[in-house]
XYZ file of C-alpha atoms in Angstrom:
538
model
C -141.968 72.553 49.047
C -140.347 70.290 46.021
C -136.612 71.538 45.374
C -135.421 70.604 42.305
C -132.371 68.271 41.201
C -130.283 68.332 39.241
C -128.355 65.565 39.361
C -130.814 62.770 40.536
C -129.682 60.137 38.991
C -126.331 58.260 40.513
C -125.253 61.981 41.144
C -124.411 62.291 37.456
C -125.781 64.936 35.320
C -125.039 63.314 32.103
C -127.027 60.389 33.760
C -130.033 62.408 34.399
C -129.487 64.451 31.473
C -130.138 61.290 29.593
C -133.321 59.919 31.777
C -134.707 63.428 31.817
C -135.147 63.478 27.353
C -136.593 59.881 27.508
C -140.287 62.063 27.190
C -139.065 64.212 24.243
C -137.589 61.086 22.700
C -140.587 58.935 23.109
C -142.755 61.598 21.198
C -140.572 61.528 18.155
C -139.582 57.914 17.927
C -143.406 57.565 18.123
C -144.511 59.982 15.299
C -141.834 59.270 13.182
C -140.615 55.164 13.577
C -143.765 54.115 15.086
C -146.372 56.610 12.339
C -148.335 56.683 15.807
C -151.138 59.487 16.129
C -150.135 62.589 17.773
C -152.266 62.820 19.586
C -151.744 59.635 21.209
C -148.245 60.259 20.787
C -148.613 62.899 23.010
C -150.481 61.018 25.251
C -147.777 58.837 25.964
C -145.089 61.341 26.521
C -146.615 62.944 29.312
C -147.273 59.420 30.755
C -143.258 59.009 29.953
C -142.845 62.525 31.485
C -145.197 62.391 34.520
C -142.980 58.415 35.683
C -139.862 60.641 35.135
C -140.644 63.325 37.211
C -141.823 61.034 40.051
C -139.469 58.371 40.249
C -135.969 59.714 39.226
C -137.040 63.231 39.794
C -138.648 62.973 43.567
C -141.537 65.139 42.448
C -144.837 64.004 44.539
C -146.956 62.406 42.501
C -149.420 65.328 43.010
C -147.794 68.487 42.722
C -146.236 66.365 39.066
C -149.541 66.091 38.529
C -150.832 69.624 39.339
C -147.602 70.950 36.891
C -149.445 69.115 33.951
C -152.779 70.669 34.669
C -151.165 73.803 34.853
C -149.716 72.660 31.116
C -152.988 72.151 30.048
C -155.052 75.269 31.001
C -151.842 77.278 29.091
C -152.460 75.059 26.244
C -155.972 75.931 26.133
C -155.485 79.609 27.107
C -154.021 81.538 25.464
C -153.054 78.918 22.707
C -154.954 77.530 21.379
C -157.429 80.119 21.818
C -155.798 82.155 19.588
C -155.751 79.310 17.100
C -159.638 78.647 17.146
C -160.133 82.047 16.702
C -158.114 82.398 13.587
C -159.210 79.507 12.130
C -163.245 80.492 13.235
C -161.882 83.597 11.031
C -161.274 81.856 8.009
C -164.293 79.400 8.188
C -166.055 82.426 7.979
C -164.545 83.272 5.205
C -165.361 80.058 4.069
C -169.117 80.088 4.685
C -170.022 83.474 2.609
C -167.149 82.207 -0.435
C -165.048 85.492 0.519
C -162.030 82.726 1.248
C -162.171 81.423 -3.137
C -162.226 85.584 -3.571
C -159.274 86.392 -1.829
C -157.506 82.800 -3.400
C -158.261 84.102 -6.783
C -156.879 87.262 -6.315
C -154.257 85.540 -5.361
C -154.034 83.076 -7.350
C -154.009 86.667 -10.318
C -151.150 87.421 -8.653
C -149.413 85.024 -10.712
C -150.181 81.514 -12.029
C -146.825 80.354 -11.976
C -146.934 77.675 -8.634
C -143.310 78.629 -7.340
C -144.419 82.008 -6.812
C -147.587 81.283 -5.656
C -146.031 78.709 -3.133
C -144.023 82.586 -2.277
C -146.656 84.707 -1.633
C -148.917 82.643 0.255
C -147.249 80.135 2.250
C -144.075 82.652 3.625
C -145.168 86.023 3.143
C -149.235 85.602 3.450
C -148.124 83.101 6.466
C -145.524 85.842 7.682
C -148.383 87.754 8.455
C -150.619 85.633 9.603
C -147.705 84.690 12.173
C -147.054 87.984 12.665
C -150.852 88.479 14.054
C -151.843 85.085 15.342
C -149.298 82.604 15.268
C -149.348 79.076 17.469
C -150.576 77.068 14.119
C -152.795 78.801 12.280
C -150.458 80.134 9.796
C -149.972 76.434 8.333
C -153.532 75.230 8.616
C -155.051 78.664 6.807
C -151.909 78.366 3.913
C -152.159 74.561 3.692
C -155.589 74.748 2.406
C -154.884 77.790 -0.400
C -152.168 76.299 -1.844
C -154.706 72.421 -2.042
C -157.083 74.875 -3.685
C -154.482 75.884 -6.298
C -154.037 72.412 -6.964
C -151.310 71.908 -4.810
C -150.397 68.023 -3.828
C -151.985 67.853 -0.017
C -148.645 66.554 1.768
C -146.502 69.188 -0.790
C -148.587 71.836 0.413
C -148.206 70.910 3.719
C -144.385 70.434 3.565
C -143.854 73.854 1.717
C -146.364 75.621 5.054
C -144.612 74.223 7.796
C -140.674 74.839 6.393
C -142.075 78.378 5.181
C -143.441 79.221 9.217
C -139.433 79.618 10.477
C -138.440 83.166 9.459
C -141.159 84.544 10.962
C -141.923 83.118 13.854
C -139.721 84.015 16.611
C -141.622 87.881 16.242
C -144.960 86.416 16.003
C -148.255 86.729 17.787
C -147.094 90.296 17.886
C -143.833 89.798 19.391
C -144.947 87.465 22.254
C -141.673 85.246 22.422
C -139.446 88.228 22.485
C -141.593 89.673 24.507
C -141.825 86.798 26.516
C -137.787 85.862 26.495
C -137.045 89.491 27.537
C -139.192 89.146 30.753
C -137.869 85.671 32.049
C -134.128 86.863 31.374
C -134.724 90.205 32.816
C -133.156 91.659 29.847
C -134.343 94.936 28.215
C -137.016 93.770 25.277
C -135.170 96.343 22.738
C -131.784 93.948 22.999
C -133.006 90.692 22.873
C -135.471 91.564 19.688
C -132.246 94.058 18.060
C -129.860 90.322 18.159
C -133.093 88.507 17.285
C -133.576 90.318 14.300
C -129.525 90.037 13.185
C -130.108 86.230 13.132
C -133.924 85.535 11.661
C -133.315 87.381 8.237
C -130.236 84.879 7.808
C -132.801 82.210 7.129
C -135.581 84.726 5.559
C -132.321 84.121 2.410
C -132.572 80.718 2.018
C -136.106 79.867 3.172
C -137.349 81.043 -0.487
C -135.089 79.368 -2.515
C -135.721 76.094 -0.092
C -139.342 76.799 -0.783
C -139.188 76.499 -4.639
C -137.190 73.590 -4.672
C -139.413 71.941 -2.635
C -142.117 72.868 -5.151
C -139.742 72.218 -8.196
C -136.782 70.335 -7.338
C -133.576 71.856 -9.189
C -136.009 73.284 -12.150
C -137.898 75.027 -9.829
C -134.648 76.737 -8.130
C -132.820 77.691 -11.650
C -135.452 79.542 -13.192
C -136.856 81.009 -10.105
C -134.255 81.775 -8.345
C -133.946 85.512 -8.789
C -137.908 86.211 -6.646
C -137.175 84.080 -4.887
C -134.159 85.955 -3.715
C -135.452 89.135 -3.911
C -138.569 87.904 -1.589
C -135.655 86.963 0.516
C -133.520 89.793 0.840
C -136.923 92.425 0.750
C -137.930 90.264 3.782
C -134.849 90.397 5.628
C -134.258 93.617 5.464
C -137.646 95.203 6.688
C -137.363 92.517 9.498
C -134.487 93.502 10.335
C -135.474 97.273 10.588
C -138.310 97.174 11.562
C -137.214 94.786 15.013
C -134.211 96.548 15.633
C -135.329 100.661 15.213
C -138.721 100.577 14.598
C -140.867 97.811 17.014
C -140.211 93.931 18.110
C -144.302 93.333 17.874
C -144.502 95.110 13.791
C -141.490 93.193 13.454
C -143.054 90.171 10.835
C -146.064 92.309 9.703
C -143.651 94.639 8.347
C -141.346 91.790 6.551
C -144.480 90.106 5.236
C -145.571 93.648 3.265
C -142.016 94.014 2.551
C -141.239 91.055 0.710
C -144.483 90.487 -1.228
C -144.689 94.024 -2.385
C -140.649 93.152 -3.740
C -141.688 89.765 -4.984
C -144.541 90.696 -7.391
C -142.336 93.843 -8.584
C -139.860 91.631 -10.229
C -141.187 91.253 -13.857
C -140.133 87.583 -14.011
C -142.850 86.868 -11.229
C -145.638 87.459 -13.300
C -144.612 85.943 -15.970
C -146.573 82.765 -17.092
C -145.930 79.388 -16.277
C -144.540 76.984 -18.648
C -147.466 74.623 -19.385
C -144.920 71.545 -18.760
C -144.211 73.155 -14.902
C -147.633 73.631 -13.852
C -148.565 70.149 -14.892
C -145.646 68.723 -12.853
C -146.300 70.732 -10.332
C -149.896 71.027 -9.717
C -150.915 66.843 -9.360
C -153.585 67.763 -6.969
C -157.005 68.789 -7.807
C -157.257 72.738 -8.636
C -159.954 74.643 -8.690
C -162.035 75.530 -11.596
C -163.226 79.166 -10.276
C -159.520 80.774 -10.238
C -160.274 82.254 -13.461
C -163.576 84.126 -12.215
C -163.916 87.935 -12.089
C -164.523 89.492 -9.041
C -166.035 92.779 -7.917
C -164.140 94.938 -6.621
C -166.195 95.725 -2.950
C -166.359 91.678 -2.755
C -162.204 91.340 -3.098
C -162.386 94.121 -0.143
C -164.153 92.085 2.081
C -162.315 89.141 1.764
C -159.132 90.830 2.555
C -161.166 93.063 5.352
C -160.940 89.822 8.295
C -156.912 90.681 8.095
C -156.782 94.370 7.343
C -159.136 93.814 11.254
C -157.048 91.788 13.023
C -153.689 94.344 12.266
C -156.185 97.413 13.014
C -157.497 95.427 16.256
C -153.955 94.562 17.683
C -152.007 97.948 16.544
C -154.901 99.681 18.439
C -154.145 96.773 21.219
C -150.315 98.669 21.303
C -150.968 102.034 22.519
C -150.496 102.563 26.030
C -153.179 103.503 27.376
C -155.163 100.508 25.738
C -152.597 98.152 26.270
C -152.599 99.040 30.253
C -155.917 99.230 29.956
C -156.298 95.550 29.339
C -153.947 94.577 31.250
C -155.871 95.388 33.553
C -158.348 92.303 33.179
C -155.321 90.115 34.049
C -156.267 87.407 36.862
C -153.060 86.875 38.893
C -153.280 84.017 41.511
C -151.490 81.060 43.375
C -151.678 77.740 41.423
C -153.599 75.421 43.522
C -151.310 72.109 45.335
C -147.435 73.410 43.382
C -144.895 74.419 45.578
C -141.686 74.453 43.939
C -138.598 75.914 44.164
C -135.441 75.967 42.092
C -132.203 74.087 42.697
C -130.968 77.061 44.014
C -134.117 77.262 46.727
C -136.081 80.301 45.725
C -139.446 79.514 44.331
C -139.987 79.565 40.751
C -143.186 82.126 38.311
C -145.095 78.997 37.851
C -146.009 78.799 41.240
C -147.900 82.079 40.216
C -150.449 81.789 37.834
C -151.438 84.834 34.823
C -154.615 84.803 32.832
C -154.258 87.857 30.419
C -158.199 87.420 29.797
C -158.518 90.396 27.634
C -155.059 91.471 26.750
C -154.128 87.818 24.536
C -153.546 86.962 21.509
C -156.833 85.362 21.004
C -159.089 87.994 22.608
C -157.974 90.261 20.596
C -158.764 87.882 17.578
C -162.101 86.921 18.218
C -162.743 90.671 18.675
C -161.945 91.126 15.320
C -163.588 87.898 14.276
C -166.948 89.541 15.277
C -167.024 92.630 13.171
C -165.468 90.385 10.274
C -169.044 88.485 10.906
C -170.778 91.722 10.062
C -168.433 93.383 7.364
C -168.882 89.781 5.373
C -172.742 89.386 6.444
C -172.700 86.314 8.953
C -175.487 85.784 10.802
C -174.874 85.981 14.213
C -175.961 82.079 14.816
C -174.001 80.479 11.681
C -171.001 82.379 13.622
C -171.814 80.885 16.930
C -172.224 77.884 14.700
C -168.692 78.027 13.011
C -167.321 78.039 15.733
C -168.279 75.051 17.701
C -168.110 73.613 14.659
C -164.132 74.742 14.523
C -163.432 73.557 17.606
C -164.863 70.209 17.078
C -162.368 69.781 14.094
C -159.648 71.613 16.080
C -160.463 68.324 19.070
C -157.327 66.071 18.321
C -155.306 69.512 17.467
C -156.426 70.362 21.046
C -155.619 66.904 22.396
C -151.603 67.190 20.825
C -151.367 70.764 22.107
C -152.536 70.044 25.370
C -150.503 67.181 26.301
C -147.404 68.822 25.001
C -147.818 71.417 27.273
C -148.584 69.610 30.048
C -145.476 67.575 29.204
C -142.975 70.638 28.564
C -144.730 71.575 32.113
C -144.135 68.644 34.250
C -140.597 68.354 32.813
C -139.856 72.220 33.556
C -141.586 72.197 37.345
C -139.815 68.851 38.114
C -136.456 69.842 36.916
C -135.872 67.964 33.856
C -136.022 70.500 31.883
C -132.730 72.434 33.947
C -131.190 69.510 33.489
C -130.956 68.861 29.901
C -130.233 72.595 29.937
C -127.562 72.089 32.607
C -125.867 69.414 30.674
C -126.012 71.877 27.291
C -124.544 74.132 29.118
C -121.692 72.213 30.716
C -120.497 72.383 27.365
C -117.968 75.301 27.682
C -116.645 76.450 24.842
C -119.349 74.709 22.827
C -121.763 76.304 24.198
C -122.125 79.195 21.476
C -122.635 76.267 19.050
C -125.101 74.585 20.870
C -127.344 77.093 22.084
C -129.955 77.229 19.244
C -130.313 73.486 19.955
C -131.554 74.292 23.893
C -134.394 76.781 21.632
C -134.980 73.857 19.331
C -135.747 71.165 21.182
C -137.982 73.606 23.683
C -139.862 74.052 20.745
C -140.295 70.541 19.104
C -141.305 69.969 22.978
C -144.261 72.779 23.331
C -145.031 74.019 19.275
C -143.930 77.189 21.319
C -141.311 79.472 20.526
C -142.811 81.362 23.295
C -142.764 77.768 25.747
C -139.242 77.389 24.971
C -138.134 80.920 25.699
C -139.742 80.768 28.818
C -138.339 77.388 29.532
C -134.803 77.539 28.972
C -134.416 81.703 28.481
C -133.399 82.364 31.540
C -130.659 79.354 31.988
C -129.435 80.555 28.654
C -128.428 83.542 29.840
C -126.920 82.543 33.423
C -124.762 79.381 31.133
C -123.712 82.796 28.936
C -122.828 84.894 32.211
C -120.807 81.554 33.553
C -118.876 81.411 30.455
C -117.981 84.856 29.446
C -120.481 85.561 26.319
C -122.716 87.604 25.705
C -126.140 87.521 27.305
C -128.039 88.813 24.569
C -126.408 86.545 21.995
C -127.680 83.661 23.959
C -130.864 84.620 25.269
C -131.368 85.004 21.118
C -129.873 82.015 20.097
C -132.802 80.006 22.310
C -135.443 81.823 20.273
C -133.951 82.102 16.402
C -132.785 78.206 17.335
C -135.980 77.465 17.794
C -137.875 78.677 15.448
C -136.995 75.317 13.301
C -138.118 73.030 15.955
C -141.026 74.688 14.852
C -141.538 72.305 12.052
C -141.186 68.782 13.435
C -143.618 69.710 16.736
C -146.314 67.183 17.416
C -149.486 70.562 17.100
C -147.910 72.127 13.988
C -147.733 68.868 12.516
C -151.455 68.097 13.312
C -152.844 71.419 12.296
C -150.929 70.655 8.999
C -152.584 67.270 8.479
C -155.791 68.266 9.638
C -155.716 71.431 7.907
C -155.268 69.478 4.426
C -157.279 66.046 5.049
C -154.647 64.182 6.501
C -154.731 63.204 9.709
C -153.175 60.542 11.066
C -150.581 61.085 8.841
C -148.568 63.420 10.929
C -145.037 60.671 11.080
C -144.712 61.111 7.277
C -144.590 64.857 6.985
C -141.819 64.391 9.725
C -139.692 62.764 8.278
C -140.036 65.149 5.308
C -139.793 68.036 6.575
C -137.086 67.168 9.536
C -133.593 67.157 7.198
C -134.882 70.919 6.421
C -134.829 71.213 10.725
C -132.047 69.751 11.527
C -130.129 70.910 8.428
C -131.308 74.584 8.927
C -130.502 74.364 12.661
C -126.822 73.144 12.005
C -126.723 76.724 9.785
C -127.955 78.856 12.924
C -125.454 76.986 15.171
C -122.972 77.796 13.989
C -123.612 81.189 12.777
C -124.358 81.912 16.618
C -121.094 80.613 17.028
C -119.410 82.829 14.268
C -121.257 85.674 16.314
C -119.528 84.334 19.525
C -116.322 85.318 17.816
C -114.138 88.260 16.023
C -115.735 86.601 12.896
C -119.201 87.742 12.790
C -119.072 89.498 16.129
C -119.339 92.498 14.153
C -122.481 92.063 13.725
C -123.996 92.382 17.012
C -124.831 95.726 18.636
């Protein structure tokens, strides 16, 4: 059995944490400064994590490699399993031209590109995050914005920044469900506090989006629709997460936010031609003014309606129990790890949810979609294979970074970094969201970051006399702001809009927004730990 050590380097927590951070620093430097492609940066970061785990933290080579292999499997299933199937559904709608109909339908809501960014990247992106998550919203929304005439870089940046507020409740609430499982806290308690943090981001993000699209003029002319959309989204997310269901929080927020935005009179007013000429610098599809039969419009919306129905049915208790019976649990080979307290870690046992996972549910919805929109079985199969081929570098990036995360977690590197942050004492509440941000920056998944640091946040909170629910929620809420800089999300965005190899360019554009919003979340959590905003907590 390998027992994790928190201070393996010169018996110093600070030095050990510094060495443990080398894999993450390596990936970020290679992406941002060296401009290396994400899949190569991920593989080099993984190699650094293996060396640090073996040489500095004393994890046997065999167990280190086994930990990385588990990360690869987790990256393939369920993460890329969801992304592949979600994008497969999208590719089928492109094949039958129903995606063009959906795009024209969104385009007719408003011809103002600033409003289009809110409808597509923020509202529709939130719905996609609620249903699939794991990169699908960024990919699909980026493509839609490019088709409307957005510059590819701007479309990718807008989609990445928009993919923040809904992330904590994405993929039918998977991140908060995971957080509750690893911390032992009641799901309702955790979801309630997260639902009193992330809605604050929803108030700000729409305003940032119109600024990204059209600078100060966009903010000056469309602040009201953006604010109404953000307020409606925030109120719905708060209400659903606190009083209805964490799994339905983003669906409710996306639909209510879109409805409120469309209801604002100024949102449907035609945009000035100078605005359109300045903002839409890309190539606009020529068919946006084409009228579509109502029947075809309904078929264009059908794939997303089917996903909603399938996921909703899957939440019915008897159905949920039936799907759970297909889960396979087994001891992971060549892995026997104990935490610093000597207790075996959960990763020694691997759980494989064959039917209950989001990717399988999206696959089922996709099979029905193929029938509804008229895709033959052979064509659907070829589109699935083509989707895998299109995402091959994204798959390599995701699996290498998840392998890195698992090596860091199981060798004790992640725990050392977390313990170093927890040693901040009175500053713990301020730094707590940073741990979640760090975890998502590495893994690209709020779910993974919650699994990585959730239990640590709770134990540190109890040692410091802070609310365990507050710091657990802060892990998830801070994590959503690392999503836009995660290597796999950057790769997915680049692949979607034809910017392969330019992940570093996107990173430099979104990093300031990620850090700025992270600072806001840190201040919010710190204030919630005191009398200043303590009244916000249940």
